[in-house]
Amino acid sequence: MIRLGTILVAHDFSPHSEAALRRAVDLAKHAKGRIHLLHAYAWPVRGVMPYDVAMPAGVWDAIREGTEEALEGVRAGVARQGVEATAEVTSLLPVEAILTAQKEVGADVVAVGTRGLTGLKHAVLGSVAERTVRHAPCPVLSVKEGDPGGLPRRIVAATDFSPDGDHARDVAVDLAKQVGAELHLVHAFDIPLALVTPYEVAVPDSLVREAREAAKKRLDAAAEAVRARGVTATSHLAEVPAAPAIAEVAAETKADLVVIGTRGHTGLKHVLLGSVAERTLRLAPCAVLAVKKDDP
């Protein structure tokens, strides 16, 4: 079951973090939870002064005071919506700050924007969102600029029939029941030919056909199990790589949220560049909730 008692929102005053806050506030309001706002104001000193020059006295204090005042304004705005909120300003680097605060406040979910004040067009390796997904011990909600907020009404859940995929599906079902959303299950049927046969030998059509039929049977059974739990469910079998398949179904169904596990059949201990989870973060047209099987 996914808990929404305390949602930690990383806020850098960018449109992306504002979008993450909107989603978080709506979820917290529905669950009668609370919001903990976090801003990390670590100055990229090397980018400003690459020499051995001390920061002028009082600059850090002025930065902190201005940031605290601005974040208090954000906190007050959340409180006016009827949601309990606290605010914290830290000089730690963003990801370290998020992981530290998550532990200290016992956050059930971390919400981050997928692009901050760097001005990058897409999330890239090393972004705050992706590094948070890799290392946070709880579900991470990544939200893009322009997200309208509100409770999710159409949720896409990616499943690869691994324990991690099954856990992601269970989280999606639980959330769908909590907010009254419909669920779309996606399985990407994609035989990696280079791994099956590295030689110039065609994969028999019969093998592809049997694999497709087996995948459809398992996916249909999973959708039926979801319906048995009282959630409207539709299955989508795609014959393309997983991340594009997930993004395409999300676009076609006008989904509000994608739920995905951060580790599947690859057996990787942590999410790595090129993983389905990270590619989905970049490609999905909506918010993405990344979950681990060992999330509390």
GROMACS .gro file of N, CA and C in nm, residues 6-9 33-37 83-86:
model
   39
    6THR      N    1   0.307   1.191   0.469
    6THR     CA    2   0.402   1.303   0.459
    6THR      C    3   0.465   1.301   0.321
    7ILE      N    4   0.450   1.409   0.248
    7ILE     CA    5   0.510   1.421   0.115
    7ILE      C    6   0.616   1.530   0.120
    8LEU      N    7   0.738   1.491   0.089
    8LEU     CA    8   0.849   1.586   0.084
    8LEU      C    9   0.857   1.645  -0.057
    9VAL      N   10   0.850   1.775  -0.067
    9VAL     CA   11   0.854   1.841  -0.197
    9VAL      C   12   0.984   1.922  -0.208
   33GLY      N   13  -0.291   1.425   0.452
   33GLY     CA   14  -0.150   1.421   0.486
   33GLY      C   15  -0.094   1.560   0.499
   34ARG      N   16   0.040   1.569   0.502
   34ARG     CA   17   0.105   1.699   0.517
   34ARG      C   18   0.219   1.712   0.416
   35ILE      N   19   0.261   1.835   0.396
   35ILE     CA   20   0.368   1.868   0.302
   35ILE      C   21   0.489   1.920   0.380
   36HIS      N   22   0.607   1.870   0.342
   36HIS     CA   23   0.732   1.927   0.394
   36HIS      C   24   0.808   1.985   0.276
   37LEU      N   25   0.821   2.117   0.273
   37LEU     CA   26   0.892   2.185   0.166
   37LEU      C   27   1.041   2.191   0.197
   83VAL      N   28  -0.390   2.240   0.389
   83VAL     CA   29  -0.295   2.130   0.406
   83VAL      C   30  -0.184   2.175   0.502
   84GLU      N   31  -0.159   2.094   0.603
   84GLU     CA   32  -0.051   2.125   0.696
   84GLU      C   33   0.082   2.125   0.622
   85ALA      N   34   0.166   2.224   0.649
   85ALA     CA   35   0.293   2.234   0.575
   85ALA      C   36   0.402   2.291   0.664
   86THR      N   37   0.522   2.238   0.643
   86THR     CA   38   0.642   2.290   0.708
   86THR      C   39   0.743   2.323   0.599
   0.00000   0.00000   0.00000
